[in-house]
Amino acid sequence: MSREAPTLEDVAQEAGVSRATVSRVVNGVRNVDPGIQETVRRAIERTGYAPNRAARSLVTRRSQTVALVVSGAGDTPEEVHNAVATRVFADPFFGRVVSGVVGYLRPRSMHPLLMFAESEDTRRQVLTDLRQGSADGALVVSTHADDPLPALLADAGLPAVLFARPSRPVPLSYVDLAHRDGAALAAEHLLARGCRRIATITGPLDVAASRERLAGFRDTMARRGHPHVPVAEGGFTLDTGASAMSALLSAHPDLDGVFAANDLMAQGACQILREHGRRIPSDVAVIGFDDSSAATGCRPALTTVRQPVEEMAAAMARLLDEQVRGVRSEATSLIFGAELVVRESA
């Protein structure tokens, strides 16, 4: 016969405290002496007690689940929705976001629920799930500047935190990077190498981060006496980076430096440069952005601007947790600094 699962009473007896005290520790009540909390936690480990999540939710009014929402704009047809989901899973950036979120949630016995909100119906489902308590709040990664979900969440008064500053002001907390500063680091490094005919591959210019990186790069170049920077727009993918590099080489065959607004596009640019017989970095220096797995997987390894995505995602989860627990009531912003990581490509 199987052994019965340990109960609260078993933990209380092991710890030498009351059942009510054990219950308060298990449910995260904050007015318990830290020494008693530690005693109870050790008793839980020794007995192997596992809290009943359903019963715990009735006490705490929390599901211990957080919605990680990848959100866009418009009414997206099913085939486009599937393409978006495929692109998200293939993008090293999103994997780093998930890693940071899970890294914060797991030690706190909290769990992520992945949701896509690319249409009116799926946005409505996110709002419904949050109102019904299926998730305690939402961590939102928007893929489009016109994404209506942040405003819908704010209007509904639902707990939510955004990855990246929203295009239109909403009273929600967010984490972001100092994108202009990062792009300025790339410009300064290319100029310091002696590059003089420098071009840039931007991300989609309807995305705020892309515009910020372009502005920071152009501004630094202008301050250093380079008023015109050739620009080609990409889509944050390897293929669009390759296409943009082909267009730049066709229009400016003598260029000697390239800044791409993410590592995947920089990797695509390197492929095209090699196909045209250009040596990297002696003929053309290349710098990416993000410091993702694409940077270390590229040949040569990419010099890039590091975006601490995992730390940013963990901070996003922490802000949401504080909001749900009532520790934080006002919206806030956290802006992370960028760092240049020098490798072989520049």
GROMACS .gro file of C-alpha atoms in nm:
model
  346
    1MET     CA    1   0.000   0.000   0.000
    2SER     CA    2   0.122   0.349  -0.083
    3ARG     CA    3   0.211   0.585   0.197
    4GLU     CA    4  -0.036   0.867   0.253
    5ALA     CA    5   0.080   1.216   0.153
    6PRO     CA    6   0.213   1.430   0.440
    7THR     CA    7  -0.035   1.683   0.581
    8LEU     CA    8  -0.015   2.022   0.749
    9GLU     CA    9  -0.053   1.843   1.080
   10ASP     CA   10   0.254   1.630   1.004
   11VAL     CA   11   0.458   1.944   0.930
   12ALA     CA   12   0.329   2.117   1.244
   13GLN     CA   13   0.426   1.818   1.460
   14GLU     CA   14   0.770   1.797   1.298
   15ALA     CA   15   0.832   2.172   1.343
   16GLY     CA   16   0.681   2.192   1.693
   17VAL     CA   17   0.440   2.471   1.596
   18SER     CA   18   0.065   2.500   1.542
   19ARG     CA   19  -0.114   2.399   1.224
   20ALA     CA   20  -0.220   2.763   1.180
   21THR     CA   21   0.144   2.875   1.185
   22VAL     CA   22   0.237   2.624   0.917
   23SER     CA   23  -0.058   2.742   0.708
   24ARG     CA   24   0.056   3.104   0.732
   25VAL     CA   25   0.409   3.013   0.620
   26VAL     CA   26   0.284   2.799   0.330
   27ASN     CA   27   0.051   3.076   0.213
   28GLY     CA   28   0.316   3.347   0.230
   29VAL     CA   29   0.167   3.551   0.512
   30ARG     CA   30   0.431   3.810   0.600
   31ASN     CA   31   0.381   3.856   0.978
   32VAL     CA   32   0.555   3.531   1.075
   33ASP     CA   33   0.887   3.546   1.260
   34PRO     CA   34   1.173   3.465   1.016
   35GLY     CA   35   1.314   3.203   1.253
   36ILE     CA   36   0.981   3.022   1.268
   37GLN     CA   37   0.950   3.044   0.891
   38GLU     CA   38   1.287   2.871   0.851
   39THR     CA   39   1.190   2.602   1.104
   40VAL     CA   40   0.868   2.531   0.913
   41ARG     CA   41   1.047   2.522   0.576
   42ARG     CA   42   1.293   2.266   0.707
   43ALA     CA   43   1.007   2.057   0.844
   44ILE     CA   44   0.840   2.074   0.502
   45GLU     CA   45   1.159   1.944   0.342
   46ARG     CA   46   1.193   1.660   0.593
   47THR     CA   47   0.831   1.548   0.564
   48GLY     CA   48   0.806   1.595   0.189
   49TYR     CA   49   0.486   1.797   0.226
   50ALA     CA   50   0.350   1.949  -0.097
   51PRO     CA   51   0.085   2.222  -0.068
   52ASN     CA   52  -0.246   2.168  -0.245
   53ARG     CA   53  -0.239   2.441  -0.508
   54ALA     CA   54  -0.618   2.456  -0.543
   55ALA     CA   55  -0.671   2.492  -0.170
   56ARG     CA   56  -0.391   2.743  -0.146
   57SER     CA   57  -0.550   2.955  -0.419
   58LEU     CA   58  -0.870   2.977  -0.217
   59VAL     CA   59  -0.672   3.124   0.074
   60THR     CA   60  -0.433   3.353  -0.114
   61ARG     CA   61  -0.666   3.437  -0.407
   62ARG     CA   62  -0.367   3.374  -0.632
   63SER     CA   63  -0.329   3.108  -0.900
   64GLN     CA   64   0.053   3.118  -0.879
   65THR     CA   65   0.041   3.138  -1.259
   66VAL     CA   66   0.159   3.431  -1.471
   67ALA     CA   67   0.055   3.485  -1.833
   68LEU     CA   68   0.353   3.545  -2.063
   69VAL     CA   69   0.181   3.711  -2.357
   70VAL     CA   70   0.329   3.761  -2.702
   71SER     CA   71   0.107   4.028  -2.846
   72GLY     CA   72   0.064   4.201  -3.181
   73ALA     CA   73  -0.193   4.415  -3.359
   74GLY     CA   74  -0.495   4.379  -3.582
   75ASP     CA   75  -0.707   4.076  -3.665
   76THR     CA   76  -0.449   3.817  -3.759
   77PRO     CA   77  -0.564   3.521  -3.974
   78GLU     CA   78  -0.483   3.174  -3.846
   79GLU     CA   79  -0.203   3.108  -4.095
   80VAL     CA   80  -0.034   3.437  -4.002
   81HIS     CA   81  -0.079   3.359  -3.633
   82ASN     CA   82   0.096   3.024  -3.684
   83ALA     CA   83   0.378   3.195  -3.873
   84VAL     CA   84   0.421   3.444  -3.588
   85ALA     CA   85   0.436   3.162  -3.333
   86THR     CA   86   0.697   2.978  -3.541
   87ARG     CA   87   0.909   3.294  -3.573
   88VAL     CA   88   0.888   3.363  -3.200
   89PHE     CA   89   1.008   3.015  -3.104
   90ALA     CA   90   1.294   3.038  -3.354
   91ASP     CA   91   1.412   3.377  -3.226
   92PRO     CA   92   1.689   3.355  -2.963
   93PHE     CA   93   1.560   3.680  -2.809
   94PHE     CA   94   1.232   3.522  -2.698
   95GLY     CA   95   1.410   3.219  -2.556
   96ARG     CA   96   1.613   3.454  -2.338
   97VAL     CA   97   1.295   3.628  -2.221
   98VAL     CA   98   1.145   3.293  -2.119
   99SER     CA   99   1.466   3.196  -1.941
  100GLY     CA  100   1.466   3.517  -1.737
  101VAL     CA  101   1.098   3.490  -1.647
  102VAL     CA  102   1.122   3.123  -1.545
  103GLY     CA  103   1.439   3.195  -1.349
  104TYR     CA  104   1.243   3.438  -1.131
  105LEU     CA  105   0.919   3.238  -1.106
  106ARG     CA  106   1.049   2.885  -1.038
  107PRO     CA  107   1.205   2.944  -0.692
  108ARG     CA  108   0.877   3.106  -0.588
  109SER     CA  109   0.664   2.809  -0.701
  110MET     CA  110   0.509   3.025  -0.972
  111HIS     CA  111   0.447   2.910  -1.328
  112PRO     CA  112   0.431   3.082  -1.671
  113LEU     CA  113   0.136   3.037  -1.906
  114LEU     CA  114   0.233   3.118  -2.266
  115MET     CA  115  -0.036   3.301  -2.461
  116PHE     CA  116  -0.048   3.463  -2.806
  117ALA     CA  117  -0.263   3.772  -2.854
  118GLU     CA  118  -0.255   3.848  -3.226
  119SER     CA  119  -0.626   3.915  -3.282
  120GLU     CA  120  -0.930   4.068  -3.114
  121ASP     CA  121  -1.049   3.725  -3.000
  122THR     CA  122  -0.717   3.624  -2.846
  123ARG     CA  123  -0.680   3.961  -2.674
  124ARG     CA  124  -1.027   3.917  -2.528
  125GLN     CA  125  -0.925   3.570  -2.404
  126VAL     CA  126  -0.623   3.717  -2.221
  127LEU     CA  127  -0.847   3.971  -2.047
  128THR     CA  128  -1.103   3.703  -1.958
  129ASP     CA  129  -0.841   3.467  -1.813
  130LEU     CA  130  -0.697   3.745  -1.598
  131ARG     CA  131  -1.041   3.856  -1.473
  132GLN     CA  132  -1.134   3.497  -1.388
  133GLY     CA  133  -0.811   3.437  -1.199
  134SER     CA  134  -0.660   3.182  -1.437
  135ALA     CA  135  -0.345   3.392  -1.413
  136ASP     CA  136  -0.245   3.653  -1.157
  137GLY     CA  137  -0.117   3.902  -1.412
  138ALA     CA  138   0.041   3.943  -1.755
  139LEU     CA  139   0.396   3.988  -1.877
  140VAL     CA  140   0.357   4.137  -2.224
  141VAL     CA  141   0.607   4.123  -2.509
  142SER     CA  142   0.463   4.330  -2.794
  143THR     CA  143   0.564   4.259  -3.153
  144HIS     CA  144   0.394   4.560  -3.311
  145ALA     CA  145   0.390   4.932  -3.235
  146ASP     CA  146   0.012   4.954  -3.270
  147ASP     CA  147  -0.055   4.673  -3.024
  148PRO     CA  148  -0.380   4.761  -2.842
  149LEU     CA  149  -0.334   4.509  -2.558
  150PRO     CA  150  -0.138   4.734  -2.316
  151ALA     CA  151  -0.414   4.998  -2.322
  152LEU     CA  152  -0.683   4.729  -2.279
  153LEU     CA  153  -0.504   4.590  -1.974
  154ALA     CA  154  -0.458   4.937  -1.824
  155ASP     CA  155  -0.822   5.034  -1.885
  156ALA     CA  156  -0.937   4.709  -1.719
  157GLY     CA  157  -0.716   4.772  -1.416
  158LEU     CA  158  -0.547   4.431  -1.456
  159PRO     CA  159  -0.193   4.365  -1.328
  160ALA     CA  160   0.056   4.379  -1.617
  161VAL     CA  161   0.416   4.469  -1.693
  162LEU     CA  162   0.559   4.533  -2.039
  163PHE     CA  163   0.890   4.437  -2.197
  164ALA     CA  164   0.991   4.763  -2.370
  165ARG     CA  165   0.845   5.109  -2.348
  166PRO     CA  166   0.500   5.125  -2.512
  167SER     CA  167   0.463   5.339  -2.824
  168ARG     CA  168   0.168   5.519  -2.668
  169PRO     CA  169   0.181   5.616  -2.299
  170VAL     CA  170  -0.015   5.383  -2.069
  171PRO     CA  171  -0.002   5.363  -1.687
  172LEU     CA  172   0.178   5.027  -1.681
  173SER     CA  173   0.524   4.938  -1.554
  174TYR     CA  174   0.785   4.841  -1.810
  175VAL     CA  175   1.148   4.740  -1.846
  176ASP     CA  176   1.362   4.861  -2.135
  177LEU     CA  177   1.715   4.921  -2.258
  178ALA     CA  178   1.901   5.246  -2.323
  179HIS     CA  179   1.891   5.170  -2.697
  180ARG     CA  180   2.042   5.500  -2.810
  181ASP     CA  181   2.340   5.455  -2.581
  182GLY     CA  182   2.397   5.104  -2.716
  183ALA     CA  183   2.390   5.219  -3.077
  184ALA     CA  184   2.628   5.503  -2.987
  185LEU     CA  185   2.875   5.243  -2.856
  186ALA     CA  186   2.862   5.065  -3.191
  187ALA     CA  187   2.924   5.388  -3.385
  188GLU     CA  188   3.217   5.487  -3.166
  189HIS     CA  189   3.378   5.143  -3.202
  190LEU     CA  190   3.353   5.141  -3.582
  191LEU     CA  191   3.500   5.490  -3.603
  192ALA     CA  192   3.778   5.398  -3.361
  193ARG     CA  193   3.870   5.108  -3.592
  194GLY     CA  194   3.920   5.358  -3.874
  195CYS     CA  195   3.597   5.280  -4.062
  196ARG     CA  196   3.477   5.580  -4.264
  197ARG     CA  197   3.215   5.449  -4.509
  198ILE     CA  198   2.968   5.310  -4.258
  199ALA     CA  199   2.611   5.187  -4.316
  200THR     CA  200   2.341   5.050  -4.088
  201ILE     CA  201   2.071   4.784  -4.110
  202THR     CA  202   1.775   4.882  -3.896
  203GLY     CA  203   1.499   4.671  -3.750
  204PRO     CA  204   1.137   4.741  -3.853
  205LEU     CA  205   1.094   5.116  -3.816
  206ASP     CA  206   0.744   5.079  -3.671
  207VAL     CA  207   0.915   4.931  -3.362
  208ALA     CA  208   1.029   5.187  -3.104
  209ALA     CA  209   1.356   5.006  -3.027
  210SER     CA  210   1.453   5.012  -3.395
  211ARG     CA  211   1.394   5.384  -3.419
  212GLU     CA  212   1.589   5.447  -3.098
  213ARG     CA  213   1.888   5.244  -3.219
  214LEU     CA  214   1.888   5.423  -3.554
  215ALA     CA  215   1.865   5.763  -3.387
  216GLY     CA  216   2.147   5.686  -3.146
  217PHE     CA  217   2.371   5.561  -3.428
  218ARG     CA  218   2.299   5.856  -3.659
  219ASP     CA  219   2.344   6.110  -3.382
  220THR     CA  220   2.683   5.975  -3.282
  221MET     CA  221   2.800   5.958  -3.643
  222ALA     CA  222   2.688   6.317  -3.699
  223ARG     CA  223   2.870   6.436  -3.388
  224ARG     CA  224   3.184   6.278  -3.532
  225GLY     CA  225   3.153   6.451  -3.868
  226HIS     CA  226   2.957   6.191  -4.067
  227PRO     CA  227   2.626   6.359  -4.158
  228HIS     CA  228   2.497   6.083  -4.388
  229VAL     CA  229   2.466   5.715  -4.300
  230PRO     CA  230   2.324   5.478  -4.565
  231VAL     CA  231   2.029   5.285  -4.421
  232ALA     CA  232   1.853   4.963  -4.518
  233GLU     CA  233   1.554   4.836  -4.321
  234GLY     CA  234   1.536   4.474  -4.209
  235GLY     CA  235   1.293   4.266  -4.007
  236PHE     CA  236   1.510   4.132  -3.721
  237THR     CA  237   1.559   3.804  -3.912
  238LEU     CA  238   1.862   3.646  -4.077
  239ASP     CA  239   1.705   3.659  -4.424
  240THR     CA  240   1.612   4.027  -4.401
  241GLY     CA  241   1.962   4.107  -4.280
  242ALA     CA  242   2.103   3.934  -4.585
  243SER     CA  243   1.865   4.118  -4.820
  244ALA     CA  244   1.945   4.453  -4.661
  245MET     CA  245   2.319   4.385  -4.689
  246SER     CA  246   2.281   4.300  -5.058
  247ALA     CA  247   2.100   4.628  -5.117
  248LEU     CA  248   2.364   4.828  -4.929
  249LEU     CA  249   2.652   4.662  -5.119
  250SER     CA  250   2.482   4.731  -5.449
  251ALA     CA  251   2.438   5.101  -5.368
  252HIS     CA  252   2.762   5.146  -5.172
  253PRO     CA  253   3.020   4.889  -5.286
  254ASP     CA  254   3.302   5.066  -5.101
  255LEU     CA  255   3.149   5.053  -4.751
  256ASP     CA  256   3.386   4.939  -4.478
  257GLY     CA  257   3.164   4.918  -4.168
  258VAL     CA  258   2.812   4.793  -4.088
  259PHE     CA  259   2.600   4.818  -3.777
  260ALA     CA  260   2.300   4.583  -3.771
  261ALA     CA  261   2.023   4.641  -3.516
  262ASN     CA  262   2.023   4.278  -3.403
  263ASP     CA  263   2.254   3.978  -3.420
  264LEU     CA  264   2.044   3.771  -3.660
  265MET     CA  265   2.054   4.049  -3.920
  266ALA     CA  266   2.427   4.093  -3.860
  267GLN     CA  267   2.473   3.721  -3.919
  268GLY     CA  268   2.282   3.748  -4.247
  269ALA     CA  269   2.496   4.047  -4.343
  270CYS     CA  270   2.813   3.847  -4.279
  271GLN     CA  271   2.691   3.571  -4.511
  272ILE     CA  272   2.642   3.816  -4.797
  273LEU     CA  273   2.975   3.986  -4.737
  274ARG     CA  274   3.155   3.651  -4.754
  275GLU     CA  275   2.969   3.563  -5.075
  276HIS     CA  276   3.099   3.888  -5.227
  277GLY     CA  277   3.454   3.808  -5.123
  278ARG     CA  278   3.471   4.067  -4.846
  279ARG     CA  279   3.687   3.974  -4.550
  280ILE     CA  280   3.548   4.042  -4.203
  281PRO     CA  281   3.670   4.257  -4.036
  282SER     CA  282   3.968   4.362  -4.251
  283ASP     CA  283   3.751   4.471  -4.549
  284VAL     CA  284   3.421   4.533  -4.368
  285ALA     CA  285   3.374   4.546  -3.991
  286VAL     CA  286   3.035   4.424  -3.863
  287ILE     CA  287   2.863   4.493  -3.531
  288GLY     CA  288   2.535   4.341  -3.413
  289PHE     CA  289   2.301   4.407  -3.121
  290ASP     CA  290   2.167   4.184  -2.838
  291ASP     CA  291   2.459   3.948  -2.765
  292SER     CA  292   2.241   3.649  -2.840
  293SER     CA  293   2.338   3.295  -2.938
  294ALA     CA  294   2.349   3.420  -3.299
  295ALA     CA  295   2.648   3.638  -3.205
  296THR     CA  296   2.860   3.348  -3.081
  297GLY     CA  297   2.733   3.115  -3.355
  298CYS     CA  298   2.828   3.357  -3.632
  299ARG     CA  299   3.157   3.320  -3.820
  300PRO     CA  300   3.348   3.525  -3.737
  301ALA     CA  301   3.201   3.568  -3.389
  302LEU     CA  302   3.015   3.898  -3.369
  303THR     CA  303   3.117   4.208  -3.188
  304THR     CA  304   2.781   4.320  -3.052
  305VAL     CA  305   2.596   4.545  -2.810
  306ARG     CA  306   2.479   4.338  -2.514
  307GLN     CA  307   2.118   4.366  -2.409
  308PRO     CA  308   2.080   4.184  -2.072
  309VAL     CA  309   1.753   4.020  -2.175
  310GLU     CA  310   1.747   3.757  -1.901
  311GLU     CA  311   1.799   4.018  -1.628
  312MET     CA  312   1.538   4.244  -1.786
  313ALA     CA  313   1.282   3.963  -1.807
  314ALA     CA  314   1.345   3.864  -1.444
  315ALA     CA  315   1.296   4.226  -1.340
  316MET     CA  316   0.971   4.235  -1.537
  317ALA     CA  317   0.848   3.928  -1.347
  318ARG     CA  318   0.956   4.080  -1.016
  319LEU     CA  319   0.764   4.403  -1.084
  320LEU     CA  320   0.451   4.203  -1.164
  321ASP     CA  321   0.491   3.989  -0.851
  322GLU     CA  322   0.525   4.303  -0.638
  323GLN     CA  323   0.215   4.450  -0.799
  324VAL     CA  324   0.007   4.136  -0.743
  325ARG     CA  325   0.122   4.111  -0.378
  326GLY     CA  326   0.037   4.475  -0.317
  327VAL     CA  327   0.399   4.574  -0.249
  328ARG     CA  328   0.393   4.816  -0.544
  329SER     CA  329   0.089   5.022  -0.640
  330GLU     CA  330   0.232   5.282  -0.881
  331ALA     CA  331   0.361   5.209  -1.229
  332THR     CA  332   0.738   5.235  -1.267
  333SER     CA  333   1.009   5.189  -1.531
  334LEU     CA  334   1.347   5.018  -1.522
  335ILE     CA  335   1.598   5.116  -1.791
  336PHE     CA  336   1.900   4.888  -1.827
  337GLY     CA  337   2.238   4.996  -1.959
  338ALA     CA  338   2.397   4.856  -2.276
  339GLU     CA  339   2.750   4.718  -2.306
  340LEU     CA  340   2.976   4.660  -2.606
  341VAL     CA  341   3.111   4.303  -2.632
  342VAL     CA  342   3.414   4.295  -2.861
  343ARG     CA  343   3.478   3.975  -3.056
  344GLU     CA  344   3.623   3.901  -3.403
  345SER     CA  345   3.391   4.080  -3.647
  346ALA     CA  346   3.493   4.435  -3.551
   0.00000   0.00000   0.00000
